[in-house]
Amino acid sequence: MAARIIDGKQVAADLRNEVSSRLLRYTVKHGPIKLVAVLIGNDPASKIYAQSQRRRCLQAGVQHDLVELSSSITQPELLAEIDRLNADPSVTGIMIQLPLPREIDEAAIQYRIDPYKDVEGVNPANIGLLFYDHGIIAPCTALAVQELIHRSGVTVRGAEAVVVGQSGIVGRPISMFLGAQMATVTSCHVATRDLAAHTRAADILVVAVGKPHLIPGDWIKPGAVVIDVGINSVQQPGPDGKPVRRTVGDVHFESAREIAGAITPVPGGVGPVTVAMLLRNTVEAAYKQLNREL
Ligand code: NAD
C-alpha cells in the first residue's frame, strides 16, 4: 500500500493559526514584534527567500525589515550592525541570510546575535543549550522535523531512528531531539560504511544531506516514517523532452512511497513547516525577551 503523504503545507497552515493567537495576545499587551533580516550581497536565491519570508511575516502581522548590505562589508562592520540590532528594543528578532561572503566568519556572526533575538536558533549558545534539553530558541528545521514526526502519529519512544546527515543546525539537533524523546538514534554521515544497512533498520528515517535521490525505496523499512529534508535542484527531461529544472529531495520519492508508511514530499514537506517555525520562533523569542527567562 502506498505511504500516507505528510502534507507540510497543511501542517504549516495549522502552525500559523496557532501562532496567530499568541501573536495577537503579545501585540495587544506589549506592542509590535519586528523581525530584521540581514541580506549581504546580491545572491538572487537569498533575495527571493528573504522576500517570501517578508510576505509571510507581514501576512501574519509581524513587522519585517530587510537590511541589504554590500558584499564588500567587512567583518567588523557587520558585527557593528548586529550590535546595533541587538541594542534596538524595537527589534525582537534577527536573522542573517546565508550564504555570507567568503571573507566573513559565519560562526562569529552567528555568535554575536543576542540569543534571545536569534529566531533561527543558530547562535552556538542556543545550539549548546539544546544538549541540556533547555534551549531558548531551537533551529527551525529541526523543530519542523520534530513537528512532522509528531503529526505522523508514530511512537518515538523506543523506535529505531536513523538520521542521515549531521550538520550543526540540521542533522545533529534532530538527533538530539529524537534522543531526548527516547528513540534509539543512529547518526549517519559521509563516512558511514554501510548506509543502507542502517536506513533499512529505521522505524523513523530523517535524511538531511543535500544529495538528490541518495536513498532509494529498497533502503527503507516497510512502514517506516520518512522525513526528507533535502532540497536539490536537478535538471530532468520535461514532457516535450526538453530539460526542465525540478526540486527533489534526498529520498527517491516515487520508489520510497511504495514501501514507507508515511513520507514527506519535496517540495511541500519540511520546507513550508520550517518557514512556519521561523514565524513561531519569532513570536516566542519576543515573549522570552520580556523576562529573559531560560
Ligand atoms: P550540510 O552540507 O551542512 O551537511 C550535510 C551532511 O550530510 C553532513 O553531515 C555529511 O556528512 C552528510 N553526507 C554527505 N554526503 C553523504 C552521503 N553520501 N551519505 C551520508 N551522509 C552524507 O547540509 P545541511 O545544511 O544539513 O543541509 C542538508 C540538506 O537539507 C540540503 O539539501 C539543504 O538544502 C536542506 N535543507 C532544507 C531545509 C528545509 O527547510 N527543508 C533547511 C535546511 C537545509
Tab-separated table of C-alpha atoms and ligand atoms in Angstrom:
chain	number	residue	atom	x	y	z
A	1	MET	CA	0.000	0.000	0.000
A	2	ALA	CA	1.326	3.461	-0.882
A	3	ALA	CA	2.526	5.626	2.007
A	4	ARG	CA	0.474	8.374	3.570
A	5	ILE	CA	1.817	11.698	2.319
A	6	ILE	CA	2.508	14.064	5.205
A	7	ASP	CA	1.268	17.405	3.897
A	8	GLY	CA	3.754	20.061	5.007
A	9	LYS	CA	1.636	22.897	3.621
A	10	GLN	CA	-1.291	21.850	5.809
A	11	VAL	CA	0.932	21.452	8.890
A	12	ALA	CA	2.379	24.914	8.197
A	13	ALA	CA	-1.113	26.419	7.913
A	14	ASP	CA	-2.108	24.811	11.244
A	15	LEU	CA	1.032	26.188	12.884
A	16	ARG	CA	0.400	29.690	11.530
A	17	ASN	CA	-3.102	29.535	13.032
A	18	GLU	CA	-1.705	28.507	16.404
A	19	VAL	CA	0.881	31.298	16.254
A	20	SER	CA	-1.639	33.993	15.358
A	21	SER	CA	-3.420	33.923	18.740
A	22	ARG	CA	-0.063	34.040	20.633
A	23	LEU	CA	0.978	36.951	18.399
A	24	LEU	CA	-2.242	38.861	18.953
A	25	ARG	CA	-2.003	38.490	22.740
A	26	TYR	CA	1.585	39.770	22.662
A	27	THR	CA	0.952	42.780	20.432
A	28	VAL	CA	-2.117	43.931	22.377
A	29	LYS	CA	-0.129	43.945	25.612
A	30	HIS	CA	3.443	44.746	24.571
A	31	GLY	CA	3.401	46.308	21.076
A	32	PRO	CA	4.670	45.076	17.715
A	33	ILE	CA	7.012	42.182	17.050
A	34	LYS	CA	9.697	43.060	14.492
A	35	LEU	CA	11.990	40.709	12.601
A	36	VAL	CA	15.039	42.152	10.843
A	37	ALA	CA	16.591	40.035	8.085
A	38	VAL	CA	20.126	40.999	7.090
A	39	LEU	CA	20.984	40.212	3.483
A	40	ILE	CA	24.550	40.640	2.282
A	41	GLY	CA	25.353	40.863	-1.423
A	42	ASN	CA	23.208	40.062	-4.428
A	43	ASP	CA	22.604	36.312	-4.291
A	44	PRO	CA	19.289	36.013	-6.214
A	45	ALA	CA	18.113	32.864	-4.358
A	46	SER	CA	18.683	34.535	-0.960
A	47	LYS	CA	16.801	37.602	-2.122
A	48	ILE	CA	13.790	35.556	-3.259
A	49	TYR	CA	13.837	33.620	0.028
A	50	ALA	CA	14.063	36.851	2.071
A	51	GLN	CA	11.195	38.414	0.156
A	52	SER	CA	8.937	35.384	0.585
A	53	GLN	CA	9.685	35.405	4.323
A	54	ARG	CA	8.851	39.081	4.417
A	55	ARG	CA	5.475	38.371	2.782
A	56	ARG	CA	4.731	35.625	5.305
A	57	CYS	CA	5.651	37.875	8.246
A	58	LEU	CA	3.540	40.790	7.025
A	59	GLN	CA	0.571	38.481	6.339
A	60	ALA	CA	0.830	37.177	9.904
A	61	GLY	CA	1.100	40.655	11.449
A	62	VAL	CA	4.834	40.619	12.237
A	63	GLN	CA	6.780	43.724	11.190
A	64	HIS	CA	9.674	42.930	8.877
A	65	ASP	CA	12.707	44.971	7.828
A	66	LEU	CA	15.077	43.762	5.157
A	67	VAL	CA	18.519	45.297	5.686
A	68	GLU	CA	20.513	44.943	2.475
A	69	LEU	CA	24.276	45.337	2.818
A	70	SER	CA	27.024	45.399	0.218
A	71	SER	CA	29.090	42.252	-0.338
A	72	SER	CA	32.174	44.395	0.340
A	73	ILE	CA	31.159	44.812	4.010
A	74	THR	CA	33.947	43.893	6.432
A	75	GLN	CA	33.566	41.604	9.418
A	76	PRO	CA	33.896	44.456	11.993
A	77	GLU	CA	31.243	46.471	10.091
A	78	LEU	CA	28.835	43.511	10.066
A	79	LEU	CA	29.454	42.831	13.766
A	80	ALA	CA	28.716	46.511	14.475
A	81	GLU	CA	25.423	46.214	12.538
A	82	ILE	CA	24.438	43.193	14.653
A	83	ASP	CA	25.350	45.078	17.858
A	84	ARG	CA	23.077	47.924	16.696
A	85	LEU	CA	20.172	45.498	16.125
A	86	ASN	CA	20.840	43.710	19.438
A	87	ALA	CA	20.613	47.069	21.256
A	88	ASP	CA	17.482	48.309	19.456
A	89	PRO	CA	14.460	47.493	21.680
A	90	SER	CA	12.052	47.754	18.730
A	91	VAL	CA	13.815	44.786	17.064
A	92	THR	CA	12.668	41.498	18.601
A	93	GLY	CA	14.165	39.111	16.049
A	94	ILE	CA	17.317	38.999	13.915
A	95	MET	CA	18.274	36.627	11.144
A	96	ILE	CA	21.256	36.646	8.813
A	97	GLN	CA	20.627	35.287	5.331
A	98	LEU	CA	23.213	32.780	4.151
A	99	PRO	CA	25.457	32.453	2.261
A	100	LEU	CA	27.821	35.113	3.588
A	101	PRO	CA	30.778	36.414	1.541
A	102	ARG	CA	33.804	34.109	1.875
A	103	GLU	CA	35.795	36.679	3.887
A	104	ILE	CA	33.201	36.727	6.693
A	105	ASP	CA	33.413	34.172	9.509
A	106	GLU	CA	29.880	32.762	9.679
A	107	ALA	CA	30.228	31.287	13.180
A	108	ALA	CA	31.490	34.613	14.608
A	109	ILE	CA	28.477	36.402	13.134
A	110	GLN	CA	26.019	33.832	14.493
A	111	TYR	CA	27.725	34.058	17.891
A	112	ARG	CA	27.157	37.803	18.008
A	113	ILE	CA	23.340	37.690	17.660
A	114	ASP	CA	21.636	38.117	21.021
A	115	PRO	CA	20.484	34.520	21.808
A	116	TYR	CA	17.037	35.888	22.735
A	117	LYS	CA	16.691	37.552	19.308
A	118	ASP	CA	18.209	34.613	17.398
A	119	VAL	CA	14.953	33.480	15.726
A	120	GLU	CA	16.680	30.841	13.601
A	121	GLY	CA	18.283	29.249	16.656
A	122	VAL	CA	21.746	29.286	15.078
A	123	ASN	CA	23.748	31.003	17.818
A	124	PRO	CA	26.068	28.323	19.251
A	125	ALA	CA	24.709	29.272	22.700
A	126	ASN	CA	21.229	28.197	21.590
A	127	ILE	CA	22.505	25.031	19.924
A	128	GLY	CA	24.546	24.191	23.049
A	129	LEU	CA	21.554	24.636	25.352
A	130	LEU	CA	19.666	22.004	23.342
A	131	PHE	CA	22.158	19.498	24.680
A	132	TYR	CA	20.665	20.084	28.131
A	133	ASP	CA	17.120	19.945	26.688
A	134	HIS	CA	16.829	23.539	27.893
A	135	GLY	CA	17.130	25.719	24.786
A	136	ILE	CA	15.977	29.321	24.435
A	137	ILE	CA	15.301	29.028	20.695
A	138	ALA	CA	15.941	25.875	18.632
A	139	PRO	CA	16.839	25.697	14.909
A	140	CYS	CA	13.723	26.000	12.724
A	141	THR	CA	14.372	22.967	10.513
A	142	ALA	CA	14.953	20.642	13.465
A	143	LEU	CA	11.717	21.909	15.034
A	144	ALA	CA	9.922	21.357	11.721
A	145	VAL	CA	11.143	17.748	11.523
A	146	GLN	CA	10.090	17.149	15.120
A	147	GLU	CA	6.609	18.508	14.364
A	148	LEU	CA	6.236	16.380	11.222
A	149	ILE	CA	7.275	13.225	13.093
A	150	HIS	CA	4.772	14.086	15.800
A	151	ARG	CA	1.993	14.585	13.245
A	152	SER	CA	2.821	11.281	11.514
A	153	GLY	CA	1.439	9.588	14.636
A	154	VAL	CA	4.492	7.306	15.106
A	155	THR	CA	5.521	6.433	18.668
A	156	VAL	CA	9.009	7.875	19.073
A	157	ARG	CA	9.792	6.277	22.437
A	158	GLY	CA	11.653	3.029	21.784
A	159	ALA	CA	11.672	3.486	17.985
A	160	GLU	CA	14.811	2.946	15.916
A	161	ALA	CA	15.513	6.403	14.472
A	162	VAL	CA	18.175	6.967	11.842
A	163	VAL	CA	19.264	10.490	10.945
A	164	VAL	CA	21.375	10.771	7.796
A	165	GLY	CA	23.423	13.986	7.873
A	166	GLN	CA	24.907	15.569	10.960
A	167	SER	CA	25.283	19.277	10.244
A	168	GLY	CA	25.270	21.581	13.261
A	169	ILE	CA	21.899	23.210	12.657
A	170	VAL	CA	20.013	20.384	10.934
A	171	GLY	CA	21.130	16.752	11.450
A	172	ARG	CA	22.632	16.993	14.935
A	173	PRO	CA	19.801	18.892	16.614
A	174	ILE	CA	17.319	16.443	15.035
A	175	SER	CA	19.290	13.528	16.524
A	176	MET	CA	19.277	15.299	19.893
A	177	PHE	CA	15.506	15.870	19.802
A	178	LEU	CA	14.857	12.226	18.932
A	179	GLY	CA	17.237	11.012	21.640
A	180	ALA	CA	15.540	13.254	24.213
A	181	GLN	CA	12.236	11.607	23.249
A	182	MET	CA	13.776	8.176	23.951
A	183	ALA	CA	14.227	6.936	20.395
A	184	THR	CA	17.316	4.804	19.819
A	185	VAL	CA	19.197	7.119	17.486
A	186	THR	CA	21.810	6.276	14.865
A	187	SER	CA	23.556	9.251	13.295
A	188	CYS	CA	24.879	8.566	9.778
A	189	HIS	CA	27.153	10.761	7.685
A	190	VAL	CA	29.509	10.809	4.750
A	191	ALA	CA	31.875	8.309	6.406
A	192	THR	CA	29.170	5.765	7.339
A	193	ARG	CA	30.303	2.443	5.860
A	194	ASP	CA	27.046	0.695	5.009
A	195	LEU	CA	24.365	3.373	4.908
A	196	ALA	CA	21.671	1.044	3.526
A	197	ALA	CA	22.096	-1.385	6.446
A	198	HIS	CA	21.258	1.476	8.833
A	199	THR	CA	18.400	3.027	6.868
A	200	ARG	CA	16.755	-0.399	6.403
A	201	ALA	CA	16.532	-0.793	10.178
A	202	ALA	CA	14.855	2.602	10.751
A	203	ASP	CA	11.296	2.984	12.019
A	204	ILE	CA	11.887	6.727	11.661
A	205	LEU	CA	14.235	7.857	8.888
A	206	VAL	CA	15.280	11.501	8.589
A	207	VAL	CA	17.507	12.432	5.662
A	208	ALA	CA	19.291	15.810	5.594
A	209	VAL	CA	22.229	15.528	3.209
A	210	GLY	CA	21.748	17.565	0.024
A	211	LYS	CA	22.249	14.710	-2.497
A	212	PRO	CA	19.364	14.118	-4.917
A	213	HIS	CA	17.772	10.660	-4.553
A	214	LEU	CA	20.511	9.334	-2.249
A	215	ILE	CA	18.000	6.973	-0.582
A	216	PRO	CA	16.088	4.621	-2.922
A	217	GLY	CA	12.891	2.847	-1.879
A	218	ASP	CA	14.604	-0.500	-1.238
A	219	TRP	CA	16.741	1.124	1.506
A	220	ILE	CA	13.603	1.784	3.529
A	221	LYS	CA	11.960	-0.493	6.102
A	222	PRO	CA	8.342	-1.310	5.188
A	223	GLY	CA	6.001	1.011	7.096
A	224	ALA	CA	8.723	3.479	8.204
A	225	VAL	CA	8.112	7.197	8.657
A	226	VAL	CA	10.389	9.054	6.231
A	227	ILE	CA	11.172	12.754	6.612
A	228	ASP	CA	13.092	14.167	3.655
A	229	VAL	CA	14.842	17.447	4.497
A	230	GLY	CA	16.935	17.685	1.322
A	231	ILE	CA	16.337	20.402	-1.249
A	232	ASN	CA	18.079	19.774	-4.554
A	233	SER	CA	17.585	21.461	-7.864
A	234	VAL	CA	18.032	18.974	-10.741
A	235	GLN	CA	17.571	19.075	-14.471
A	236	GLN	CA	15.232	16.408	-15.888
A	237	PRO	CA	13.578	15.829	-19.267
A	238	GLY	CA	10.167	17.537	-19.380
A	239	PRO	CA	7.024	16.176	-21.138
A	240	ASP	CA	8.257	17.535	-24.502
A	241	GLY	CA	11.728	16.058	-23.981
A	242	LYS	CA	13.298	19.453	-23.240
A	243	PRO	CA	15.203	19.698	-19.946
A	244	VAL	CA	13.333	21.353	-17.040
A	245	ARG	CA	14.537	22.259	-13.537
A	246	ARG	CA	12.840	20.434	-10.680
A	247	THR	CA	13.289	20.467	-6.939
A	248	VAL	CA	13.741	16.984	-5.477
A	249	GLY	CA	14.654	15.597	-2.083
A	250	ASP	CA	17.379	13.269	-0.842
A	251	VAL	CA	14.928	10.355	-0.946
A	252	HIS	CA	13.724	8.816	-4.210
A	253	PHE	CA	10.090	9.695	-3.580
A	254	GLU	CA	8.399	7.517	-6.219
A	255	SER	CA	10.012	4.264	-5.025
A	256	ALA	CA	10.012	5.210	-1.322
A	257	ARG	CA	6.281	5.909	-1.197
A	258	GLU	CA	5.592	2.293	-2.211
A	259	ILE	CA	7.415	0.999	0.890
A	260	ALA	CA	7.160	3.652	3.615
A	261	GLY	CA	4.189	4.060	5.967
A	262	ALA	CA	4.291	7.869	5.774
A	263	ILE	CA	6.553	10.234	3.873
A	264	THR	CA	7.099	13.961	3.338
A	265	PRO	CA	7.220	15.170	-0.286
A	266	VAL	CA	9.754	17.639	-1.700
A	267	PRO	CA	8.647	20.318	-2.289
A	268	GLY	CA	5.719	20.703	0.113
A	269	GLY	CA	7.079	18.799	3.120
A	270	VAL	CA	9.723	20.104	5.528
A	271	GLY	CA	10.225	23.438	3.670
A	272	PRO	CA	6.886	25.160	4.436
A	273	VAL	CA	6.940	23.876	8.028
A	274	THR	CA	10.427	25.363	8.523
A	275	VAL	CA	9.129	28.785	7.413
A	276	ALA	CA	6.156	28.454	9.801
A	277	MET	CA	8.602	27.535	12.597
A	278	LEU	CA	10.554	30.708	11.876
A	279	LEU	CA	7.357	32.641	12.495
A	280	ARG	CA	6.687	30.705	15.694
A	281	ASN	CA	10.267	31.236	16.898
A	282	THR	CA	9.916	34.961	16.130
A	283	VAL	CA	6.851	35.208	18.373
A	284	GLU	CA	8.276	33.003	21.130
A	285	ALA	CA	11.560	34.973	21.094
A	286	ALA	CA	9.620	38.177	21.781
A	287	TYR	CA	7.902	36.530	24.770
A	288	LYS	CA	11.211	35.262	26.131
A	289	GLN	CA	12.692	38.764	25.934
A	290	LEU	CA	10.056	40.031	28.366
A	291	ASN	CA	11.891	38.497	31.302
A	292	ARG	CA	14.924	36.912	29.658
A	293	GLU	CA	13.995	33.555	31.139
A	294	LEU	CA	15.683	30.343	30.106
B	1	NAD	P1	25.491	20.129	5.158
B	1	NAD	O1	26.197	20.089	3.844
B	1	NAD	O2	25.898	21.091	6.194
B	1	NAD	O3	25.576	18.639	5.804
B	1	NAD	C1	25.394	17.510	5.024
B	1	NAD	C2	25.565	16.265	5.872
B	1	NAD	O4	25.358	15.130	5.033
B	1	NAD	C3	26.943	16.102	6.503
B	1	NAD	O5	26.793	15.685	7.849
B	1	NAD	C4	27.593	14.962	5.684
B	1	NAD	O6	28.458	14.148	6.452
B	1	NAD	C5	26.393	14.175	5.241
B	1	NAD	N1	26.626	13.484	3.966
B	1	NAD	C6	27.165	13.982	2.824
B	1	NAD	N2	27.202	13.025	1.873
B	1	NAD	C7	26.686	11.905	2.434
B	1	NAD	C8	26.463	10.603	1.963
B	1	NAD	N3	26.793	10.240	0.719
B	1	NAD	N4	25.930	9.710	2.812
B	1	NAD	C9	25.590	10.043	4.075
B	1	NAD	N5	25.754	11.276	4.580
B	1	NAD	C10	26.308	12.187	3.767
B	1	NAD	O7	23.938	20.280	4.783
B	1	NAD	P2	22.706	20.852	5.656
B	1	NAD	O8	22.825	22.320	5.823
B	1	NAD	O9	22.495	19.995	6.861
B	1	NAD	O10	21.505	20.592	4.616
B	1	NAD	C11	21.204	19.288	4.160
B	1	NAD	C12	20.097	19.372	3.134
B	1	NAD	O11	18.932	19.895	3.753
B	1	NAD	C13	20.374	20.318	1.933
B	1	NAD	O12	19.758	19.780	0.786
B	1	NAD	C14	19.671	21.606	2.329
B	1	NAD	O13	19.292	22.383	1.204
B	1	NAD	C15	18.465	21.044	3.037
B	1	NAD	N6	17.838	21.952	3.997
B	1	NAD	C16	16.484	22.033	3.940
B	1	NAD	C17	15.804	22.841	4.834
B	1	NAD	C18	14.306	22.870	4.769
B	1	NAD	O14	13.692	23.736	5.359
B	1	NAD	N7	13.664	21.932	4.074
B	1	NAD	C19	16.506	23.591	5.792
B	1	NAD	C20	17.902	23.455	5.850
B	1	NAD	C21	18.558	22.609	4.949
